[in-house]
Short mmCIF file of C-alpha atoms in Angstrom, two decimals:
data_model
loop_
_atom_site.label_atom_id
_atom_site.label_comp_id
_atom_site.label_asym_id
_atom_site.label_seq_id
_atom_site.Cartn_x
_atom_site.Cartn_y
_atom_site.Cartn_z
CA MET G 65 194.05 140.66 -61.64
CA ILE G 66 192.59 137.17 -62.23
CA ALA G 67 188.72 137.06 -62.04
CA ARG G 68 187.87 133.95 -60.14
CA ARG G 69 184.93 131.74 -61.34
CA THR G 70 182.00 132.02 -58.91
CA THR G 71 181.11 128.76 -57.15
CA ARG G 72 179.25 127.47 -54.20
CA GLN G 73 181.37 127.07 -51.04
CA ILE G 74 181.99 123.99 -49.04
CA HIS G 75 184.23 123.32 -46.05
CA VAL G 76 186.74 120.56 -45.53
CA GLY G 77 187.18 120.77 -41.85
CA PRO G 78 187.87 124.43 -41.05
CA VAL G 79 189.28 125.11 -44.63
CA ALA G 80 186.68 126.93 -47.01
CA VAL G 81 186.79 125.80 -50.47
CA GLY G 82 185.17 127.79 -53.35
CA GLY G 83 182.91 130.73 -52.95
CA GLY G 84 185.81 133.18 -53.09
CA ALA G 85 188.05 131.44 -50.52
CA PRO G 86 191.79 131.33 -51.16
CA ILE G 87 192.78 128.43 -53.59
CA ALA G 88 194.04 125.69 -51.33
CA VAL G 89 197.12 123.57 -52.10
CA GLN G 90 196.73 119.77 -51.36
CA SER G 91 198.92 116.77 -51.45
CA MET G 92 198.73 113.07 -50.64
CA THR G 93 200.72 110.70 -48.40
CA ASN G 94 202.54 107.85 -49.88
CA THR G 95 203.02 105.91 -46.57
CA LEU G 96 200.91 102.90 -45.64
CA THR G 97 198.04 104.66 -43.89
CA ASP G 98 197.82 102.16 -41.14
CA ASP G 99 201.45 102.86 -40.28
CA VAL G 100 200.43 105.74 -38.17
CA GLU G 101 203.80 106.93 -37.01
CA ALA G 102 205.21 107.21 -40.58
CA THR G 103 202.01 108.80 -41.99
CA VAL G 104 201.88 111.48 -39.26
CA ARG G 105 205.52 112.24 -39.69
CA GLN G 106 205.00 112.74 -43.44
CA ILE G 107 201.97 114.96 -42.84
CA HIS G 108 204.01 117.10 -40.54
CA GLU G 109 206.63 117.61 -43.14
CA LEU G 110 203.92 118.48 -45.64
CA GLU G 111 202.39 120.91 -43.10
CA ARG G 112 205.88 122.64 -42.73
CA ALA G 113 205.91 123.03 -46.37
CA GLY G 114 202.54 124.72 -46.40
CA CYS G 115 200.06 121.91 -47.25
CA GLU G 116 196.46 122.91 -46.40
CA ILE G 117 194.55 119.77 -47.02
CA VAL G 118 196.05 116.19 -47.05
CA ARG G 119 194.65 112.98 -48.71
CA ALA G 120 195.58 109.48 -47.50
CA ALA G 121 194.66 106.26 -49.38
CA VAL G 122 192.22 103.94 -47.62
CA PRO G 123 192.47 100.46 -49.21
CA ASP G 124 191.35 98.46 -46.29
CA MET G 125 189.68 98.52 -42.84
CA ALA G 126 192.86 98.89 -40.94
CA ALA G 127 193.73 102.16 -42.83
CA ALA G 128 190.30 103.34 -42.12
CA ARG G 129 190.70 102.72 -38.42
CA ALA G 130 194.10 104.42 -38.41
CA LEU G 131 192.63 107.75 -39.35
CA THR G 132 191.42 108.27 -35.85
CA ALA G 133 195.03 108.40 -34.51
CA ILE G 134 196.33 110.15 -37.45
CA LYS G 135 193.73 112.92 -37.24
CA GLU G 136 194.59 113.52 -33.50
CA GLN G 137 198.27 114.30 -34.33
CA ILE G 138 197.87 116.67 -37.27
CA ALA G 139 196.56 120.27 -37.82
CA ILE G 140 195.23 120.20 -41.38
CA PRO G 141 192.13 118.49 -42.73
CA LEU G 142 192.32 114.83 -43.65
CA ILE G 143 190.57 113.44 -46.77
CA ALA G 144 190.07 109.62 -47.31
CA ASP G 145 190.58 108.37 -50.89
CA ILE G 146 188.27 105.49 -51.49
CA HIS G 147 187.78 103.23 -54.40
CA PHE G 148 184.91 100.69 -54.84
CA ASP G 149 184.20 99.82 -51.32
CA ALA G 150 181.35 101.71 -49.58
CA ARG G 151 182.15 100.16 -46.25
CA LEU G 152 185.48 101.87 -46.39
CA ALA G 153 183.93 105.15 -47.06
CA VAL G 154 181.46 104.96 -44.08
CA ALA G 155 184.39 103.69 -41.74
CA ALA G 156 186.81 106.45 -42.78
CA MET G 157 184.07 109.05 -41.77
CA GLU G 158 183.37 107.22 -38.58
CA HIS G 159 187.05 107.42 -37.76
CA GLY G 160 187.57 111.22 -38.46
CA ALA G 161 187.99 111.72 -42.08
CA GLN G 162 186.97 115.29 -42.82
CA GLY G 163 186.42 114.80 -46.47
CA ILE G 164 186.18 111.62 -48.78
CA ARG G 165 186.97 111.18 -52.36
CA ILE G 166 185.04 108.73 -54.31
CA ASN G 167 183.53 107.76 -57.65
CA PRO G 168 179.85 107.19 -56.75
CA GLY G 169 179.04 105.04 -59.72
CA ASN G 170 181.55 102.35 -58.72
CA LEU G 171 180.63 101.91 -55.09
CA GLY G 172 178.28 98.89 -55.71
CA GLY G 173 174.85 100.46 -56.35
CA PRO G 174 172.19 102.86 -55.05
CA ASP G 175 171.73 101.15 -51.64
CA LYS G 176 175.53 101.36 -50.84
CA LEU G 177 175.84 104.89 -52.16
CA ALA G 178 172.79 105.76 -49.85
CA ARG G 179 174.74 104.54 -46.81
CA VAL G 180 177.81 106.69 -47.83
CA VAL G 181 175.65 109.85 -48.19
CA ASP G 182 173.73 109.11 -44.91
CA ALA G 183 177.17 108.88 -43.17
CA ALA G 184 178.46 112.21 -44.97
CA LYS G 185 175.39 113.98 -43.76
CA LEU G 186 175.78 112.70 -40.32
CA HIS G 187 179.50 113.61 -39.97
CA ARG G 188 179.19 116.76 -42.22
CA VAL G 189 181.68 115.42 -44.49
CA PRO G 190 182.00 116.85 -48.07
CA ILE G 191 182.45 114.50 -51.15
CA ARG G 192 184.68 114.96 -53.91
CA VAL G 193 183.59 113.34 -57.04
CA GLY G 194 186.78 112.21 -58.72
CA VAL G 195 186.80 110.95 -62.26
CA ASN G 196 190.01 109.93 -64.02
CA SER G 197 190.30 109.13 -67.83
CA GLY G 198 190.83 105.36 -66.67
CA SER G 199 187.83 105.05 -64.59
CA ILE G 200 185.01 106.26 -66.88
CA GLU G 201 181.93 104.06 -67.37
CA LYS G 202 181.98 101.81 -70.43
CA ARG G 203 178.63 103.10 -71.76
CA LEU G 204 179.97 106.64 -71.66
CA LEU G 205 183.36 105.47 -73.53
CA ALA G 206 180.96 103.69 -76.03
CA ARG G 207 178.92 106.86 -76.49
CA PHE G 208 181.60 109.49 -76.59
CA GLY G 209 184.96 107.66 -77.03
CA TYR G 210 188.21 108.00 -74.88
CA PRO G 211 188.54 111.71 -73.77
CA THR G 212 190.65 113.82 -76.13
CA PRO G 213 191.41 117.59 -76.16
CA GLU G 214 188.80 117.81 -78.94
CA ARG G 215 186.26 115.82 -77.17
CA PRO G 216 186.59 115.45 -73.36
CA ASP G 217 182.84 114.63 -73.08
CA ALA G 218 183.15 111.33 -71.39
CA LEU G 219 185.02 112.82 -68.58
CA ILE G 220 182.53 115.71 -68.07
CA GLU G 221 179.52 113.45 -68.30
CA SER G 222 180.80 110.86 -65.99
CA ALA G 223 181.44 113.59 -63.31
CA LEU G 224 177.98 115.08 -63.81
CA ASP G 225 176.31 111.88 -63.74
CA ASN G 226 177.91 110.86 -60.47
CA VAL G 227 177.02 114.39 -59.04
CA ARG G 228 173.40 113.73 -59.95
CA LEU G 229 173.58 110.55 -58.02
CA LEU G 230 174.64 112.41 -54.89
CA GLU G 231 171.98 115.21 -55.60
CA GLU G 232 169.32 112.54 -55.83
CA HIS G 233 170.02 111.68 -52.21
CA GLY G 234 169.78 115.42 -51.26
CA PHE G 235 173.53 116.05 -50.87
CA TYR G 236 175.23 119.10 -52.26
CA GLU G 237 178.48 119.54 -50.23
CA ILE G 238 180.35 118.38 -53.31
CA LYS G 239 183.74 119.15 -55.08
CA ILE G 240 184.43 117.82 -58.39
CA SER G 241 187.73 116.63 -60.06
CA ILE G 242 188.14 115.27 -63.73
CA LYS G 243 191.76 114.22 -64.22
CA SER G 244 193.67 113.20 -67.29
CA SER G 245 197.32 112.60 -67.81
CA ASP G 246 197.16 114.56 -71.05
CA VAL G 247 197.61 118.25 -70.62
CA LEU G 248 195.26 119.46 -73.43
CA THR G 249 192.45 117.06 -72.39
CA THR G 250 192.72 118.28 -68.74
CA ILE G 251 192.55 122.00 -69.94
CA ALA G 252 189.55 121.33 -72.38
CA GLY G 253 187.79 119.32 -69.93
CA TYR G 254 187.89 121.56 -66.88
CA ARG G 255 186.88 124.63 -69.23
CA GLN G 256 183.73 122.87 -70.42
CA LEU G 257 182.96 121.58 -66.85
CA ALA G 258 183.45 124.97 -65.38
CA ASP G 259 180.63 126.33 -68.01
CA ARG G 260 178.15 123.52 -66.71
CA THR G 261 178.31 123.61 -62.83
CA ASP G 262 178.91 125.99 -60.10
CA TYR G 263 180.44 123.32 -57.60
CA PRO G 264 183.96 124.16 -56.66
CA LEU G 265 186.64 122.29 -58.74
CA HIS G 266 189.75 120.42 -57.78
CA LEU G 267 192.46 120.62 -60.45
CA GLY G 268 195.22 118.09 -61.16
CA VAL G 269 197.01 116.13 -63.89
CA THR G 270 197.02 112.46 -63.12
CA GLU G 271 200.01 110.32 -63.36
CA ALA G 272 201.98 113.48 -64.40
CA GLY G 273 205.42 111.88 -63.89
CA GLY G 274 208.66 112.64 -62.14
CA LEU G 275 210.10 116.02 -60.94
CA ILE G 276 210.57 117.44 -64.39
CA ALA G 277 207.97 116.09 -66.64
CA GLY G 278 205.32 116.37 -63.71
CA THR G 279 206.22 119.96 -62.91
CA VAL G 280 206.09 120.90 -66.62
CA LYS G 281 202.69 119.24 -67.47
CA SER G 282 201.09 120.32 -64.19
CA SER G 283 202.18 123.85 -64.34
CA VAL G 284 201.13 124.21 -67.99
CA ALA G 285 197.61 122.72 -67.47
CA LEU G 286 196.95 124.16 -64.11
CA GLY G 287 198.64 127.44 -64.56
CA ILE G 288 196.45 127.94 -67.82
CA LEU G 289 193.14 126.95 -65.85
CA LEU G 290 194.11 129.11 -62.71
CA ALA G 291 194.94 132.10 -64.94
CA GLU G 292 191.41 131.77 -66.32
CA GLY G 293 189.90 131.77 -62.88
CA ILE G 294 189.05 128.07 -62.81
CA GLY G 295 190.03 126.02 -59.85
CA ASP G 296 189.53 126.10 -56.11
CA THR G 297 191.84 123.57 -54.76
CA PHE G 298 194.77 121.65 -56.62
CA ARG G 299 197.40 119.10 -56.45
CA ILE G 300 200.74 118.93 -58.30
CA SER G 301 201.13 114.99 -58.77
CA LEU G 302 204.65 114.01 -58.81
CA THR G 303 206.46 110.60 -58.53
CA ARG G 304 208.59 112.21 -55.80
CA ASP G 305 208.64 113.16 -52.03
CA PRO G 306 205.20 114.83 -51.72
CA VAL G 307 206.83 117.81 -50.12
CA GLU G 308 208.05 118.68 -53.72
CA GLU G 309 204.42 119.00 -54.79
CA LEU G 310 203.89 121.79 -52.32
CA ARG G 311 207.06 123.55 -53.49
CA VAL G 312 205.87 123.55 -57.06
CA GLY G 313 202.39 124.26 -56.02
CA PHE G 314 203.02 127.48 -54.09
CA GLU G 315 205.52 128.58 -56.75
CA LEU G 316 202.80 128.25 -59.43
CA LEU G 317 200.49 130.39 -57.33
CA ARG G 318 203.35 132.96 -56.88
CA ALA G 319 204.04 133.10 -60.62
CA LEU G 320 200.43 133.93 -61.25
CA ARG G 321 200.32 136.49 -58.34
CA ILE G 322 197.33 134.64 -56.87
CA ARG G 323 199.06 133.80 -53.52
CA GLU G 324 202.33 134.13 -51.86
CA ARG G 325 203.61 131.93 -49.13
CA GLY G 326 207.06 132.54 -47.72
CA PRO G 327 210.18 133.85 -49.42
CA GLU G 328 210.83 134.07 -53.14
CA LEU G 329 214.06 132.52 -54.37
CA ILE G 330 216.09 134.12 -57.11
CA SER G 331 219.05 132.15 -58.46
CA CYS G 332 221.33 132.38 -61.47
CA PRO G 333 221.73 129.36 -63.92
CA THR G 334 225.50 129.49 -63.48
CA CYS G 335 228.15 130.19 -66.07
CA GLY G 336 231.98 129.86 -66.55
CA ARG G 337 232.56 132.49 -63.74
CA THR G 338 230.99 130.17 -61.04
CA ARG G 339 233.62 128.84 -58.57
CA ILE G 340 231.24 127.26 -56.02
CA ASP G 341 228.69 124.30 -55.97
CA LEU G 342 225.88 126.57 -56.63
CA PHE G 343 223.36 123.86 -57.53
CA THR G 344 223.69 122.34 -53.93
CA LEU G 345 223.81 125.75 -52.35
CA ALA G 346 220.61 126.85 -54.07
CA GLU G 347 218.76 123.49 -53.19
CA ARG G 348 219.70 123.77 -49.62
CA VAL G 349 218.65 127.43 -49.40
CA GLU G 350 215.41 126.60 -51.04
CA ARG G 351 214.64 123.70 -48.82
CA HIS G 352 215.28 126.10 -45.71
CA LEU G 353 212.95 128.88 -47.21
CA GLN G 354 210.09 126.24 -47.28
CA THR G 355 210.09 126.51 -43.46
CA MET G 356 209.81 130.30 -43.44
CA ARG G 357 206.69 132.50 -43.69
CA SER G 358 207.88 136.01 -44.43
CA PRO G 359 207.77 137.25 -48.02
CA LEU G 360 211.37 138.00 -48.45
CA LYS G 361 213.05 138.01 -51.65
CA VAL G 362 216.18 135.82 -51.43
CA ALA G 363 218.91 135.44 -54.05
CA VAL G 364 221.60 132.82 -54.52
CA MET G 365 223.99 133.96 -57.15
CA GLY G 366 227.07 132.28 -58.70
CA CYS G 367 229.74 135.12 -58.63
CA VAL G 368 230.50 138.18 -56.90
CA VAL G 369 231.02 140.11 -60.21
CA ASN G 370 227.39 140.42 -61.25
CA GLY G 371 225.47 138.74 -58.68
CA PRO G 372 224.61 141.74 -56.16
CA GLY G 373 223.94 143.93 -59.13
CA GLU G 374 221.74 141.40 -60.99
CA ALA G 375 219.68 140.63 -57.76
CA LYS G 376 219.71 144.00 -56.18
CA GLU G 377 216.09 143.99 -55.61
CA ALA G 378 216.58 140.99 -53.22
CA ASP G 379 216.14 141.65 -49.45
CA ILE G 380 219.19 139.51 -48.88
CA GLY G 381 221.33 137.27 -50.95
CA ILE G 382 224.59 135.41 -51.41
CA ALA G 383 227.25 135.33 -54.16
CA GLY G 384 230.12 132.84 -54.33
CA GLY G 385 233.71 133.38 -55.12
CA HIS G 386 236.92 131.50 -55.06
CA GLY G 387 237.24 130.17 -51.33
CA VAL G 388 235.05 133.19 -50.18
CA GLY G 389 231.47 134.46 -50.63
CA ILE G 390 229.63 137.63 -49.83
CA ILE G 391 226.23 138.15 -48.17
CA PHE G 392 224.47 141.40 -49.59
CA LYS G 393 221.37 143.28 -48.90
CA LYS G 394 219.53 145.15 -51.50
CA GLY G 395 222.45 145.05 -53.69
CA GLN G 396 224.89 146.31 -51.04
CA LEU G 397 227.63 144.35 -49.52
CA PHE G 398 226.83 143.15 -45.90
CA ARG G 399 229.51 140.57 -44.98
CA LYS G 400 232.46 138.63 -46.38
CA VAL G 401 232.31 134.98 -45.45
CA PRO G 402 234.89 132.12 -46.04
CA GLU G 403 233.30 129.68 -48.44
CA ALA G 404 232.92 126.86 -45.90
CA ASP G 405 230.93 129.08 -43.53
CA LEU G 406 228.89 130.77 -46.13
CA LEU G 407 225.74 128.62 -45.90
CA PRO G 408 225.43 128.45 -41.97
CA VAL G 409 226.21 132.23 -41.68
CA PHE G 410 223.62 132.97 -44.52
CA LEU G 411 220.82 130.74 -42.82
CA GLU G 412 221.53 132.31 -39.52
CA GLU G 413 221.01 135.79 -41.18
CA LEU G 414 217.96 134.59 -42.84
CA GLU G 415 216.55 133.36 -39.42
CA LYS G 416 217.15 136.79 -37.78
CA MET G 417 215.30 138.47 -40.66
CA GLU G 418 212.38 135.96 -40.38
CA ALA G 419 212.11 136.71 -36.47
CA GLU G 420 212.07 140.56 -37.18
CA ARG G 421 209.42 140.30 -39.87
CA GLN G 422 207.25 138.00 -37.89
CA ALA G 423 207.60 140.17 -34.59
CA ASN G 424 206.76 143.20 -36.65
CA ALA G 425 203.74 141.24 -38.39
#
């Protein structure tokens, strides 16, 4: 079992962060925030995929004002992402943001930071101090150099300096992130930061890339840190539909046996015996599983020769053949189905199992 790092606890809306609370999986919208309909629609998709905290960019006052209508229509906490403009941070909180992400050092000076902290205290909103490799103060870069795996000091000192700015105003509802696009720098930086503070940490690899590169880089960096007990919230950053970020995030937690959400998918890599479009079939099943909550083990196998045997521990599975497929449960044949009907019949059976499990739960 992984021993979690001991931290203070804060709350983002009703979600506890740190202090032994479950590790929360986050994502971020990529819609125009002032397009309330589109933003709410995307957040609902993220909620169905398991998102527990969502962040939205607030680049202008129209976006800040839109947060009121957005928050009224969603079920998960909403964080405002702020850069440079203290007025937007204050306005976002006035319009319902339940958390803000800022870099305190670039808000325009002590007076503007004080206004942001006063608003955070008034509205009981926690602040994430978010530092990226590309946003480090010049004086720190001159002193420590650009962050590397051997010397991530500039990232760490920037974060802690900005935390101290908040502490000087008597504010301690803080979460910290120090993101790099480099995997080894991310790991080294968070390890050292974890030794120097007991604030909860938000993990991420910034600008990680598309589905493949982003998944690999994020899984390596975050997987190592989470396995060491470091991290209280995280986001898998992908240049994709943000729903994909949730799929990767929960599979990462499942692989480390930290948390499980919904069914686990087992699927074979295919071989010359495969006679169906297994790639499409597995993808459609996987997407459907994102809407389910029961901890079923579900298999999608390429052939009826080895499929049921190789996946005999699965609660339910399908295996394709030439024009026909089978549905099996715990390795035993349950039903033969024409290939054209295989997916709809299988999804119907999944829904029955989901309903039974939820009723018993």
